[in-house]
Short mmCIF file of C-alpha atoms in Angstrom, two decimals:
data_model
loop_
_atom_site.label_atom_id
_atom_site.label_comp_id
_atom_site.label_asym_id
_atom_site.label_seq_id
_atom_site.Cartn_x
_atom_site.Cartn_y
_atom_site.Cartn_z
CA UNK A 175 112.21 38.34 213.61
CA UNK A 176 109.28 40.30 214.69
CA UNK A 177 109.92 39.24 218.16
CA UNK A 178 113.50 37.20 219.60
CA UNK A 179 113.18 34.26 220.74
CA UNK A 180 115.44 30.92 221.65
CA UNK A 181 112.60 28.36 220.80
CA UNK A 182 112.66 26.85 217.19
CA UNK A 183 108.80 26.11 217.68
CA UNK A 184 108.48 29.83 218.69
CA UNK A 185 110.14 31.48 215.65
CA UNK A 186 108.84 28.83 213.41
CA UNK A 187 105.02 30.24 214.16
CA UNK A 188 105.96 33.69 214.31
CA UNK A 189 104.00 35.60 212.04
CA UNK A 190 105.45 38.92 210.41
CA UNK A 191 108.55 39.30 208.50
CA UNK A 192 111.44 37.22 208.79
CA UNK A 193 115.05 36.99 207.64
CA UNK A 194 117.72 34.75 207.00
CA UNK A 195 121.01 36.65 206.16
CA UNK A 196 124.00 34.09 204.43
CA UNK A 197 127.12 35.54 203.73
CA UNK A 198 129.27 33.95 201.06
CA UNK A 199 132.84 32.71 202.72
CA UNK A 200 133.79 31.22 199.31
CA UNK A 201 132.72 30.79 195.58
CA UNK A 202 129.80 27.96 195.33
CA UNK A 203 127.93 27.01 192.58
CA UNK A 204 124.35 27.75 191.59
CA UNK A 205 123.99 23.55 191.42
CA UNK A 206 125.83 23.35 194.71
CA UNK A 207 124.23 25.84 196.57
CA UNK A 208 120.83 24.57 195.82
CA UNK A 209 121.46 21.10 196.42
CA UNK A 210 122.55 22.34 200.02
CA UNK A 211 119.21 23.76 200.65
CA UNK A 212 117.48 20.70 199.42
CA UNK A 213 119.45 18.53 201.78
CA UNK A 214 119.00 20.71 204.36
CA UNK A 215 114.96 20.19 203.91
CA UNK A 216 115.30 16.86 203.55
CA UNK A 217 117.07 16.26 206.59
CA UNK A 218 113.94 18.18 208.63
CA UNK A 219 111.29 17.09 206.66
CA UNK A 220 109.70 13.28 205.84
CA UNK A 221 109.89 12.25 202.67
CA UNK A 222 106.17 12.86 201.67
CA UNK A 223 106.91 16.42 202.87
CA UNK A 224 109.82 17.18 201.44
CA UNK A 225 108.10 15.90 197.83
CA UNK A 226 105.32 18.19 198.35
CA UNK A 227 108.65 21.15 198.81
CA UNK A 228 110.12 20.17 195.51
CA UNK A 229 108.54 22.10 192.83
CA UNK A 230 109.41 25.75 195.31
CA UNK A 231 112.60 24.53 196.26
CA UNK A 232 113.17 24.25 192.04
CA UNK A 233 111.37 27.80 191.76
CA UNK A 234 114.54 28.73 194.41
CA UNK A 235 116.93 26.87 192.32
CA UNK A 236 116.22 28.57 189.15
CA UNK A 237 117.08 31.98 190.55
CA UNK A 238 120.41 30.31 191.80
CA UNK A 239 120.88 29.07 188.52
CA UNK A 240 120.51 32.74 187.14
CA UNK A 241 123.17 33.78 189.28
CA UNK A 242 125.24 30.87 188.26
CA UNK A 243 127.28 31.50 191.20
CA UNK A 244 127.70 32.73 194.61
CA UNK A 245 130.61 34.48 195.56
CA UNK A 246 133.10 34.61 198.19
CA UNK A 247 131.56 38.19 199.82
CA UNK A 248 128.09 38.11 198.22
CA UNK A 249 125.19 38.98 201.04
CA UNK A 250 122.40 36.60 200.41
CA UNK A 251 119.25 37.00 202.25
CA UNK A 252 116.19 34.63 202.27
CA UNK A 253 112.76 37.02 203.44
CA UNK A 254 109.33 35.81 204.53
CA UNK A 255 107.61 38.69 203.30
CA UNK A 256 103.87 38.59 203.78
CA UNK A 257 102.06 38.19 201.54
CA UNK A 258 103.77 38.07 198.86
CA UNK A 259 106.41 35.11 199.85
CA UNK A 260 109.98 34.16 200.07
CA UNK A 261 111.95 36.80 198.44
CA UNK A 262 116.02 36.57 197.39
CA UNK A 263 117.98 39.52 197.68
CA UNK A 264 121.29 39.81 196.55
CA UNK A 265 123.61 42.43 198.14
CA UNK A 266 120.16 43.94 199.02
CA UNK A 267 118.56 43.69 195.57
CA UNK A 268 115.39 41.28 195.00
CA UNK A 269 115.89 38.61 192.75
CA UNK A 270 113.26 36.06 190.94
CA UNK A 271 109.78 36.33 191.62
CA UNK A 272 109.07 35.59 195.19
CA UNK A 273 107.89 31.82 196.14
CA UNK A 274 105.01 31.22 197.74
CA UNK A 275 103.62 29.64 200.75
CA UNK A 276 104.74 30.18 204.31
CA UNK A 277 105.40 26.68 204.64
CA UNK A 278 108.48 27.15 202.47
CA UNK A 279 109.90 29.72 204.43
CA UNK A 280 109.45 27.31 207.38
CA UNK A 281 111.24 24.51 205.35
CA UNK A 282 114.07 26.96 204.61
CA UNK A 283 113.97 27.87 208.59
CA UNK A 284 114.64 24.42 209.71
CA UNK A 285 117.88 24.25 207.68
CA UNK A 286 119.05 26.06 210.31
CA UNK A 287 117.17 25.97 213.63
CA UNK A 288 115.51 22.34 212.81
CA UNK A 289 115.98 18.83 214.60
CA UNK A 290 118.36 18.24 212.22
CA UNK A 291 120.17 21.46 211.63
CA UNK A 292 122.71 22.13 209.36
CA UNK A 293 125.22 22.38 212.00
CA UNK A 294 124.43 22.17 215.90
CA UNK A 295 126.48 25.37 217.49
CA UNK A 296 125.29 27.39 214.77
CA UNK A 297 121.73 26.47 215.54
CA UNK A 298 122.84 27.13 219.28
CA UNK A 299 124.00 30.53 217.93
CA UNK A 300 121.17 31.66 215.87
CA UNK A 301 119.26 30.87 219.10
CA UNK A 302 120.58 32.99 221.39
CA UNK A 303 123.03 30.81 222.86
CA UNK A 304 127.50 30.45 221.83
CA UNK A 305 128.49 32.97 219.64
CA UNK A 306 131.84 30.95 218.71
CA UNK A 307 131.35 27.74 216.90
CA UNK A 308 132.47 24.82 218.93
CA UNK A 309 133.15 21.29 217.33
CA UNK A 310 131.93 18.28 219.21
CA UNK A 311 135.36 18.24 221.36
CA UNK A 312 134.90 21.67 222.41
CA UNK A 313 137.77 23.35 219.96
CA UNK A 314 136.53 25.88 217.81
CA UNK A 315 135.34 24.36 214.68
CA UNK A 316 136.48 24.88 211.23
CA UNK A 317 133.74 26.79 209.20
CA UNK A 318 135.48 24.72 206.10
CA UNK A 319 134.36 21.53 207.49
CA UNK A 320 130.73 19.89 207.35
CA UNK A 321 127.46 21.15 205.17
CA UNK A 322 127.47 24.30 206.23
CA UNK A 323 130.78 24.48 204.36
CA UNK A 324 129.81 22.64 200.92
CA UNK A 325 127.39 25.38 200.72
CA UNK A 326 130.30 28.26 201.71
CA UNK A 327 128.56 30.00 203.43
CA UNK A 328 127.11 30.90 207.48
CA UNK A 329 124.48 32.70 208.36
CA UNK A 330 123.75 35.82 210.39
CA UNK A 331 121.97 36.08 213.53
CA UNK A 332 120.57 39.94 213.71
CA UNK A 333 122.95 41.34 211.44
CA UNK A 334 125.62 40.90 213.16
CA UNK A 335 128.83 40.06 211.20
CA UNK A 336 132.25 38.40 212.71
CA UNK A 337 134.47 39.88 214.16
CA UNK A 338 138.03 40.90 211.96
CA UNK A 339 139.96 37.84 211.88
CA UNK A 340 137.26 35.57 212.21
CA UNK A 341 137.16 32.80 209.72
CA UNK A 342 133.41 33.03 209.90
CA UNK A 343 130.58 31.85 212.05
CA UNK A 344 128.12 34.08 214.06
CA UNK A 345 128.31 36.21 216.73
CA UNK A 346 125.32 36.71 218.97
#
């Protein structure tokens, strides 16, 4: 982010370049992965909105589907870069044409810092606030469990990777 910040709304309006860094914690289908984005959208957007997504989100899906898999250990990043649009790079190398529309990258955003994130703690993470996932009970949550899991993969707050021994999560 061009500027850190703890308020969705805030990061959401940001203009400049922005990031979203996944790293793979198991092997997940091209199908799989996608549909985990789309969900994700769906889940923060109305219906009429997330219609109006579809045909990017597919334009996302096909370079999945070229990859036909991600892997336990692939680095997956999702860029905003303006003006030429959302950009996939794989272990640091651009793939697909890049998607246009700012809007999208805000879609993809909100998977993870929306009203209806992905998973709470790790929006609470990517925010500034717990860098240890904590379930509901207050035990430290199972990155195998939930969507964030059927997709295999976390994401990164400012590069940061866990710690050795970590099962995954973020650390702020």
């Amino acid at each position: 982010l061009p500027q850190k910040s703890n308020s969705p709304a805030s990061i959401l309006e940001q203009a400049g370049p922005k990031r979203v860094a996944i790293h793979m914690l198991r092997d997940v289908g091209a199908d799989a992965f996608t549909e985990a984005l789309a969900d994700g959208i769906r889940a923060n957007h109305s219906e009429a909105e997330a219609k109006a997504l579809e045909p990017r989100v597919k334009e996302l899906g096909a370079i999945m589907a070229e990859l036909k898999e991600a892997k336990k250990g692939m680095a997956i990043a999702l860029e905003w870069q303006p003006p030429a649009g959302t950009v996939m790079l794989v272990n640091g190398a651009p793939r697909g044409k890049p998607i246009a529309g700012e809007d999208f990258y805000r879609a993809l955003l909100r998977i993870w810092i929306g009203d209806k994130p992905v998973q709470d703690d790790l929006k609470r993470a990517l925010l500034g606030g717990s860098g240890t996932f904590l379930n509901r009970h207050g035990r430290r949550a199972d990155p195998d469990r939930g969507r964030a899991a059927r997709a295999g993969a976390h994401a990164v707050r400012g590069g940061h990777r866990p710690l050795a021994g970590d099962r995954g999560g973020v650390r702020a």
